[in-house]
């Protein structure tokens, strides 16, 4: 049987194209050129499909569709709207008004798209309503429908304003939920309303109710709510949710009489703005039937509140993230770094959590001969001392923008360049090391007993290079940390401070990044540590240019130049002069003895670097 298509089109040319395009055996076409006549025709001879041009005026095509959709009999009528040059907003508005399909027509695909419109599904219309109104459908009826639409629009605007005011409580999800549920219960005239939502820590349930509703009615209602929520959020065990009652409102008492059964139930899903994700459900139940008007109000409220709740959940997640970050890092990380981390969470930057490569300055600090110290002291004395020592050093590291990675016994591992990186990470790291060295006399020893002849001292090694940053650990415990060869090298440099008799030892990469003139760097040696193929130039960081005599530094530099060339007999003489200028210097003494050994047993394939094969 041929489909009947009513087409509201004023252009004779387009009418002809429709007639020539659509198969006469499949479609019976009826044309009208006036919107008012189209409405009368629809009532007299309900078609299978109604097509209308976007450009129809007086009344406009949009208003015609809205009038039709406001009547139960045309709620499911297939309506197609077509246009030649619509804007994206026109299409959105058309669909919002109730158009089944909106199609842009163009010369190349006109025939194909007209056929698509003609194939829209044809539902069974409610002819009983039209039979009741037969003969009563006139201009007065249309005026009444238009007035109802205006009333509905005014009411929607008022509700929308109320829903948008929920934003004022954006930082309190429970406050938004309470206000929303009370509002929707009043609007829909129901004694109880519930909302189930997936938050950052899992699913939660909330409800508000009248004061006179019984526990059994509440329990029965919530059981249905849980079942519906569980069907939407299948990844969660909805049955375990214990919903929270947010309010008892006496204003809702008039909607529960105890004589009429709560029998009409509605639920709707919260979707993100894009519609790609469902994150919650809203539920109401009423005595008797929920009218079509109340159902439309309910759907309108849920649809327009969803973006507010979507944003509220993001805000709550941000607050949760911020609290967790501040709790985890506040003792070991400067406040400005924590602020930056919190800001990064808005950008959804997941790099750090999954691991990324960064250039970072790694600082290792260790107390000299701590094993010997621990043998001389009780555990409580050692712990009390370490707490005082760590407190002093951590404050200095944080002051310069560093992050405490971990404490390893008496050692401190810190990074400059993560989680937040600065342009001068190495300068900050060296400045922190210098202040740590200067602060040693201020650390209260208390009851700590030092071995005879020993002075409390530390060694600090700093290296700069690419490392892997991320949350590392198991499913039960993770730590934000760094790994890689360059981390190990920083640790080796700290160990070499004992070998060369200096408190602070840095690599060539630190000197280059910090700037050669930024601190008093003094070249000590080129070394190849265990696990590294390439040689690394190492530098002491002196307190001032005057800390070491000129004669010492001049002789050491000349000795190093000859040493690297393999001229060990002359190099030995210069190191001897350095020792004469500064007797007991550990670095010069080491180089003097090494030259003496190489004169007797020259190393093979000498490249100017000594290898340290132990950690």
XYZ file of C-alpha atoms in Angstrom:
615
model
C 0.000 0.000 0.000
C 1.355 3.435 -0.966
C 2.478 5.802 1.810
C 0.664 9.096 2.079
C 3.054 12.033 2.381
C 1.847 15.532 3.197
C 4.372 18.134 1.995
C 4.238 21.764 3.134
C 6.033 23.533 0.288
C 5.362 26.924 -1.326
C 7.690 26.478 -4.307
C 6.054 24.970 -7.398
C 9.512 23.969 -8.634
C 10.250 21.931 -5.500
C 6.775 20.406 -5.611
C 7.500 19.256 -9.152
C 10.855 17.790 -8.109
C 9.182 15.821 -5.321
C 6.541 14.550 -7.758
C 9.144 13.487 -10.324
C 11.515 12.030 -7.740
C 9.247 9.855 -5.626
C 7.761 6.673 -7.068
C 4.010 7.107 -7.556
C 3.391 3.459 -6.803
C 5.061 3.775 -3.398
C 3.987 7.275 -2.381
C 0.803 9.349 -2.615
C 1.778 13.016 -2.389
C -0.421 15.809 -1.080
C 0.827 19.410 -1.174
C -0.198 22.425 0.898
C 1.316 25.891 0.771
C 0.056 27.301 4.075
C 0.994 26.187 7.578
C -2.514 26.693 8.969
C -3.968 24.561 6.171
C -1.323 21.896 6.845
C -2.505 21.622 10.467
C -6.140 21.310 9.383
C -5.201 18.681 6.790
C -3.241 16.642 9.347
C -6.332 16.433 11.528
C -8.688 15.574 8.659
C -6.470 13.138 6.794
C -3.563 11.971 9.002
C -0.671 11.044 6.653
C 2.107 8.502 7.119
C 4.745 11.204 6.852
C 4.796 14.986 7.097
C 7.524 16.916 5.265
C 8.002 20.674 5.491
C 10.444 23.247 4.234
C 12.669 24.955 6.778
C 11.828 28.376 5.267
C 8.048 28.220 5.828
C 6.745 31.412 7.476
C 3.535 32.542 9.273
C 3.616 30.364 11.268
C 7.210 29.304 11.025
C 8.088 25.696 10.376
C 9.518 25.320 13.891
C 6.287 26.488 15.515
C 4.207 24.120 13.387
C 6.309 21.193 14.613
C 6.050 22.309 18.230
C 2.257 22.620 18.005
C 2.054 19.101 16.567
C 4.313 17.623 19.219
C 2.237 19.237 21.971
C -0.708 17.006 21.004
C -0.723 13.373 22.064
C -2.036 12.158 18.711
C 0.968 13.571 16.837
C 3.628 12.754 19.447
C 5.051 9.968 17.261
C 4.252 11.351 13.796
C 7.243 11.042 11.432
C 8.216 14.634 10.583
C 10.994 15.508 8.164
C 12.373 19.015 7.712
C 14.566 19.924 4.763
C 16.578 23.020 3.873
C 19.020 24.270 1.269
C 21.326 26.494 3.347
C 20.715 25.970 7.067
C 23.128 26.925 9.822
C 24.230 24.323 12.400
C 22.040 26.116 14.974
C 18.971 25.738 12.725
C 19.418 21.989 12.688
C 19.877 21.817 16.465
C 16.774 23.943 17.032
C 14.707 21.866 14.595
C 15.607 18.639 16.377
C 14.948 20.303 19.729
C 11.445 21.251 18.526
C 10.701 17.632 17.696
C 11.674 17.049 14.059
C 12.361 13.366 13.380
C 14.987 14.068 10.760
C 16.615 17.243 9.407
C 18.236 16.992 5.985
C 20.273 19.478 4.018
C 19.301 19.317 0.349
C 21.772 20.041 -2.406
C 21.742 19.686 -6.165
C 23.924 16.548 -6.273
C 22.135 14.497 -3.610
C 18.609 15.926 -3.658
C 16.963 12.827 -5.098
C 18.756 10.473 -2.732
C 17.974 12.551 0.369
C 14.326 13.012 -0.557
C 14.067 9.241 -0.777
C 15.647 8.993 2.683
C 13.013 11.358 4.073
C 10.273 9.311 2.472
C 11.552 6.156 4.160
C 11.156 7.502 7.701
C 9.434 4.955 9.912
C 5.648 5.249 10.079
C 4.156 4.729 13.566
C 0.529 4.081 14.376
C -1.117 7.416 15.222
C -3.689 7.838 17.977
C -6.803 8.308 15.839
C -9.098 8.212 18.875
C -7.958 11.671 19.961
C -8.541 13.056 16.475
C -11.968 11.473 16.369
C -12.885 13.287 19.578
C -11.686 16.604 18.181
C -13.221 16.064 14.724
C -15.198 19.151 13.811
C -13.827 21.045 16.829
C -10.416 21.695 15.296
C -10.542 25.371 14.403
C -8.620 28.588 14.870
C -9.775 28.792 18.476
C -8.248 25.371 19.158
C -4.986 26.421 17.476
C -4.930 29.628 19.537
C -5.402 27.589 22.706
C -2.542 25.268 21.748
C -0.309 28.240 20.996
C -1.140 29.753 24.389
C -0.310 26.446 26.062
C 3.035 26.400 24.301
C 3.783 29.936 25.476
C 2.867 28.918 29.027
C 5.108 25.853 28.738
C 7.986 27.980 27.444
C 7.586 30.455 30.308
C 7.500 27.628 32.804
C 10.580 25.998 31.260
C 12.474 29.298 31.457
C 11.601 29.632 35.141
C 12.664 26.042 35.852
C 15.839 26.497 33.843
C 16.775 29.522 35.911
C 16.186 27.511 39.079
C 18.310 24.629 37.784
C 21.124 26.953 36.737
C 21.178 28.376 40.259
C 22.429 24.971 41.392
C 25.818 26.133 40.102
C 26.073 28.340 43.189
C 26.663 25.153 45.219
C 29.070 23.616 42.711
C 31.685 22.753 45.332
C 29.208 20.713 47.389
C 27.738 17.802 45.462
C 25.380 16.804 48.280
C 23.984 20.332 48.473
C 23.285 20.308 44.726
C 21.665 16.866 44.938
C 19.436 17.936 47.842
C 18.300 21.156 46.122
C 17.683 19.339 42.847
C 15.681 16.470 44.351
C 13.521 18.780 46.444
C 12.875 20.935 43.371
C 11.983 18.010 41.135
C 9.697 16.534 43.817
C 7.829 19.846 44.067
C 7.583 20.295 40.299
C 6.413 16.730 39.651
C 4.254 16.660 42.819
C 5.727 13.440 44.219
C 6.465 12.503 47.858
C 9.902 11.011 47.196
C 12.726 11.458 44.688
C 16.103 9.746 44.439
C 19.368 10.153 42.572
C 22.098 7.563 42.069
C 25.420 8.755 40.694
C 28.951 7.467 40.049
C 31.455 9.618 41.940
C 35.262 9.394 41.979
C 35.170 6.859 44.828
C 32.322 4.774 43.395
C 28.500 4.871 43.215
C 26.378 6.705 45.769
C 22.633 7.052 46.329
C 20.655 9.999 47.724
C 16.972 10.683 48.298
C 14.547 13.204 49.794
C 11.024 12.497 50.940
C 7.958 13.774 52.687
C 7.704 13.329 56.430
C 4.616 11.139 56.377
C 5.800 8.441 53.971
C 6.413 5.041 55.552
C 9.637 3.057 55.747
C 8.191 0.231 53.656
C 7.208 2.578 50.824
C 10.686 4.119 50.904
C 12.379 0.711 50.888
C 10.230 -0.561 48.003
C 10.955 2.578 45.990
C 14.708 2.434 46.599
C 14.838 -1.232 45.610
C 13.375 -0.332 42.227
C 15.804 2.593 41.920
C 18.797 0.341 42.624
C 17.648 -2.168 40.030
C 17.336 0.556 37.376
C 20.681 2.115 38.299
C 22.334 -1.308 38.198
C 21.016 -1.917 34.694
C 22.693 1.316 33.559
C 25.944 0.981 35.555
C 26.719 -2.714 35.200
C 30.317 -2.366 36.433
C 29.148 -1.719 39.988
C 27.377 -3.857 42.560
C 24.428 -1.495 42.976
C 22.798 -3.654 45.652
C 25.552 -2.687 48.124
C 24.763 1.023 47.839
C 23.283 2.471 51.031
C 21.425 5.604 49.884
C 21.681 8.702 52.052
C 18.579 10.625 53.050
C 19.324 14.302 52.459
C 16.120 15.813 53.711
C 12.594 15.380 55.040
C 10.390 18.130 53.635
C 6.919 18.644 55.148
C 5.988 20.537 51.955
C 5.902 17.155 50.199
C 3.395 15.685 52.689
C 0.471 16.776 50.525
C 1.663 14.392 47.793
C 1.289 11.278 50.000
C -2.116 10.482 51.401
C -1.608 6.831 52.478
C -4.931 6.013 50.817
C -3.704 5.879 47.218
C -0.978 3.434 46.312
C 2.390 4.655 45.039
C 2.067 3.081 41.636
C 3.400 5.419 38.926
C 7.188 5.352 38.639
C 9.557 7.206 36.317
C 13.335 7.154 35.941
C 15.731 8.937 33.621
C 19.468 8.721 32.984
C 22.004 11.476 33.540
C 24.235 11.832 30.488
C 27.319 13.951 29.877
C 26.939 16.986 27.617
C 28.241 14.991 24.655
C 25.841 12.166 25.469
C 28.691 9.658 25.298
C 28.631 8.669 28.967
C 25.860 7.857 31.434
C 26.878 8.696 34.992
C 23.691 8.569 37.046
C 19.940 8.039 37.286
C 17.055 10.081 38.713
C 13.857 8.471 40.054
C 10.400 9.571 41.183
C 7.200 7.767 42.226
C 3.685 9.108 42.501
C 0.219 8.243 43.747
C -1.923 7.397 40.742
C -0.652 8.189 37.252
C 2.117 10.589 36.381
C 0.539 12.803 33.747
C 2.185 13.512 30.417
C 2.787 17.093 31.550
C 4.516 15.964 34.772
C 6.594 13.461 32.834
C 7.713 16.179 30.437
C 8.627 18.399 33.380
C 10.609 15.533 34.898
C 12.506 14.848 31.659
C 13.184 18.557 31.166
C 14.629 18.924 34.672
C 16.862 15.857 34.357
C 18.131 16.815 30.918
C 19.019 20.387 31.914
C 20.447 19.493 35.323
C 22.778 16.846 33.880
C 25.467 19.359 32.746
C 25.480 20.934 36.223
C 25.980 17.552 37.876
C 28.616 16.643 35.300
C 30.578 19.757 36.270
C 29.939 19.182 39.982
C 31.435 15.700 39.741
C 34.492 17.149 38.000
C 34.840 19.739 40.759
C 34.465 17.067 43.446
C 37.076 14.916 41.723
C 39.397 17.928 41.549
C 38.893 18.646 45.257
C 39.490 14.973 46.071
C 42.626 14.988 43.892
C 43.875 18.195 45.497
C 43.400 16.881 49.029
C 45.185 13.639 48.134
C 48.075 15.494 46.469
C 48.456 17.944 49.341
C 48.298 15.127 51.908
C 50.900 13.086 50.044
C 53.312 15.880 49.152
C 52.905 18.679 51.701
C 55.697 17.404 53.951
C 58.201 17.040 51.155
C 57.191 19.387 48.310
C 57.010 23.204 48.117
C 53.495 24.673 48.187
C 53.864 26.237 44.721
C 54.654 22.809 43.236
C 51.511 21.347 44.807
C 49.502 24.270 43.376
C 50.940 23.543 39.939
C 50.083 19.836 40.225
C 46.509 20.694 41.116
C 46.278 23.024 38.106
C 47.620 20.267 35.862
C 44.743 18.035 36.931
C 42.335 20.348 35.080
C 44.183 19.576 31.853
C 43.699 15.831 32.332
C 47.434 15.327 31.977
C 47.961 11.662 32.787
C 51.625 11.510 31.693
C 53.060 11.499 35.194
C 50.800 8.719 36.439
C 51.701 6.379 33.574
C 55.360 7.423 33.276
C 57.269 9.916 31.166
C 60.875 10.858 30.434
C 62.134 14.147 31.861
C 65.415 15.970 32.343
C 65.792 16.211 36.125
C 68.507 17.171 38.604
C 68.893 14.312 41.123
C 70.361 15.041 44.560
C 71.603 12.369 46.958
C 72.711 13.267 50.472
C 74.249 10.923 53.039
C 75.594 11.259 56.586
C 79.255 10.357 56.863
C 80.036 7.085 58.726
C 76.476 6.744 59.965
C 77.007 3.021 60.586
C 79.715 3.876 63.117
C 77.493 6.540 64.669
C 74.567 4.118 65.002
C 76.764 1.634 66.848
C 77.442 4.250 69.517
C 73.832 5.298 70.128
C 70.474 3.907 71.219
C 67.646 3.606 68.730
C 65.503 6.363 70.260
C 68.443 8.784 70.231
C 69.174 7.994 66.561
C 65.542 8.399 65.506
C 65.172 11.702 67.378
C 68.377 13.027 65.797
C 67.394 11.901 62.275
C 64.028 13.613 62.637
C 65.731 16.897 63.545
C 68.273 16.491 60.753
C 65.704 15.564 58.110
C 63.442 18.434 59.135
C 66.222 20.947 58.580
C 67.342 19.501 55.242
C 63.826 18.964 53.857
C 62.892 22.598 54.516
C 65.986 23.727 52.582
C 65.232 21.428 49.637
C 61.606 22.557 49.524
C 62.678 26.191 49.743
C 64.643 25.806 46.514
C 61.837 24.020 44.680
C 62.998 20.444 45.160
C 60.873 17.383 45.865
C 61.763 14.754 48.442
C 61.562 11.381 46.722
C 62.413 9.180 49.679
C 64.533 8.657 52.776
C 66.896 5.687 52.552
C 68.138 5.100 56.063
C 70.120 8.265 56.758
C 70.179 9.276 53.075
C 67.939 11.749 51.296
C 66.973 11.426 47.637
C 65.477 14.558 46.066
C 64.622 15.799 42.583
C 64.600 19.224 41.000
C 62.453 19.187 37.866
C 59.540 16.968 38.860
C 56.635 16.946 39.427
C 57.081 20.597 38.335
C 60.061 21.686 36.264
C 61.804 25.063 36.366
C 64.148 26.653 33.853
C 66.987 26.537 36.406
C 66.621 23.097 38.023
C 70.376 22.536 38.368
C 71.023 25.961 39.831
C 68.299 25.281 42.408
C 69.764 21.866 43.240
C 73.308 23.209 43.765
C 71.999 26.177 45.777
C 70.101 23.751 48.015
C 73.236 21.600 48.475
C 75.281 24.643 49.469
C 72.679 25.719 52.018
C 72.446 22.170 53.376
C 76.212 22.227 53.908
C 76.026 25.624 55.600
C 73.168 24.452 57.855
C 75.064 21.486 59.351
C 76.254 23.403 62.453
C 72.625 24.360 63.208
C 71.453 20.734 63.448
C 71.050 19.941 67.121
C 72.935 16.744 67.999
C 71.165 16.383 71.326
C 72.254 13.161 73.071
C 73.900 11.824 69.900
C 77.368 10.451 70.591
C 79.913 10.686 67.751
C 82.871 8.290 67.514
C 86.056 9.735 68.923
C 87.685 12.249 66.593
C 84.728 12.295 64.179
C 82.992 15.480 63.092
C 79.359 15.427 61.989
C 79.393 15.762 58.203
C 77.491 14.869 55.045
C 78.229 14.170 51.388
C 76.037 15.370 48.502
C 76.086 14.167 44.898
C 74.116 15.846 42.083
C 73.648 14.723 38.490
C 71.425 16.079 35.720
C 69.965 13.940 32.955
C 66.931 12.169 31.531
C 65.091 9.883 33.920
C 61.723 8.091 33.949
C 59.111 9.705 36.199
C 55.878 8.058 37.300
C 53.822 6.251 39.908
C 55.746 3.055 40.572
C 54.682 0.120 42.712
C 52.037 -2.547 43.050
C 48.248 -2.396 42.974
C 48.259 -2.075 46.777
C 50.966 0.560 47.139
C 52.499 3.032 44.706
C 55.042 5.807 45.097
C 55.693 8.774 42.882
C 59.363 8.227 42.017
C 62.092 8.265 39.376
C 64.243 5.506 37.882
C 67.064 5.208 35.353
C 70.844 5.179 34.937
C 71.098 8.888 35.693
C 69.525 8.304 39.117
C 72.190 5.697 39.841
C 74.936 8.083 38.698
C 73.786 10.733 41.170
C 74.016 8.118 43.924
C 77.546 7.136 42.771
C 78.652 10.788 42.892
C 77.499 11.042 46.486
C 79.614 7.990 47.290
C 82.658 9.527 45.566
C 82.569 12.577 47.859
C 84.310 10.388 50.457
C 86.946 9.327 47.926
C 87.824 12.898 46.909
C 87.360 14.489 50.331
C 84.682 17.004 49.353
C 81.182 17.620 50.631
C 79.462 18.409 47.324
C 80.231 16.667 44.045
C 78.416 17.405 40.765
C 78.656 16.163 37.188
C 79.579 18.054 34.020
C 75.890 18.233 32.991
C 75.030 20.039 36.247
C 77.819 22.586 35.689
C 76.668 23.237 32.110
C 73.014 23.657 33.018
C 73.634 25.794 36.109
C 76.277 27.936 34.392
C 80.019 27.704 34.968
C 80.102 31.057 36.776
C 77.035 30.455 38.963
C 79.034 28.638 41.694
C 82.660 27.932 42.580
C 83.099 24.721 40.586
C 86.470 22.946 40.764
C 87.340 20.099 38.385
C 88.546 17.036 40.303
C 88.666 14.136 37.855
C 87.063 12.264 34.966
C 85.554 9.006 36.149
C 83.717 6.032 34.746
C 81.383 4.627 37.396
C 79.958 1.129 37.528
C 77.146 0.658 35.044
C 78.146 3.629 32.856
C 80.118 3.292 29.618
C 81.022 6.959 29.137
C 83.337 8.944 31.363
C 81.911 11.792 33.447
C 83.774 14.921 34.536
C 83.183 15.584 38.224
C 83.438 18.899 40.072
C 83.607 19.953 43.685
C 81.482 22.948 44.700
C 83.580 25.214 46.938
C 82.212 27.769 49.368
C 84.166 30.606 47.741
C 87.057 31.258 45.391
C 89.288 31.819 48.423
C 88.566 28.485 50.095
C 91.555 26.864 48.340
C 94.919 28.641 47.781
C 95.761 29.760 44.254
C 98.992 27.733 44.289
C 97.014 24.584 45.070
C 94.415 25.122 42.348
C 96.991 26.108 39.745
C 99.134 23.033 40.433
C 96.082 20.701 40.499
C 94.801 21.990 37.142
C 98.195 21.582 35.475
C 98.621 18.165 37.033
C 95.179 17.065 35.740
C 96.015 18.221 32.211
C 99.215 16.136 32.157
C 97.497 13.219 33.906
C 94.814 12.996 31.230
C 97.512 12.998 28.529
C 99.222 10.060 30.234
C 102.338 12.066 31.253
C 102.200 10.735 34.767
C 105.737 11.584 35.933
C 105.233 15.314 35.346
C 101.629 15.157 36.574
C 102.852 13.576 39.810
C 105.192 16.544 40.406
C 102.308 19.007 40.075
C 100.108 17.024 42.424
C 103.013 17.010 44.864
C 103.151 20.818 44.625
C 99.404 20.942 45.276
C 99.920 18.883 48.412
C 102.685 21.238 49.508
C 100.275 24.167 49.138
C 97.524 22.316 50.959
C 98.865 19.406 53.031
C 96.420 16.601 53.672
C 94.136 17.407 50.692
C 92.493 14.090 49.879
C 91.977 14.710 46.148
C 95.591 15.772 45.484
C 96.889 12.886 47.595
C 94.705 10.435 45.604
C 95.938 11.776 42.258
C 99.588 11.729 43.417
C 99.366 8.052 44.432
C 97.506 7.162 41.241
C 100.245 8.742 39.085
C 102.894 6.829 41.034
C 100.992 3.571 40.367
C 100.548 4.342 36.642
C 104.256 5.088 36.239
C 104.969 1.535 37.410
C 101.947 -0.119 35.750
C 100.609 1.986 32.863
C 96.915 1.230 32.162
C 95.999 -0.108 28.707
C 93.946 2.009 26.290
C 94.181 5.065 28.516
C 91.530 7.707 27.734
C 92.032 9.978 30.730
C 89.270 8.493 32.909
C 89.573 6.207 35.893
C 87.011 3.434 36.350
C 85.321 2.766 39.696
C 84.058 -0.809 39.534
C 82.360 -0.819 42.946
C 79.314 1.086 44.154
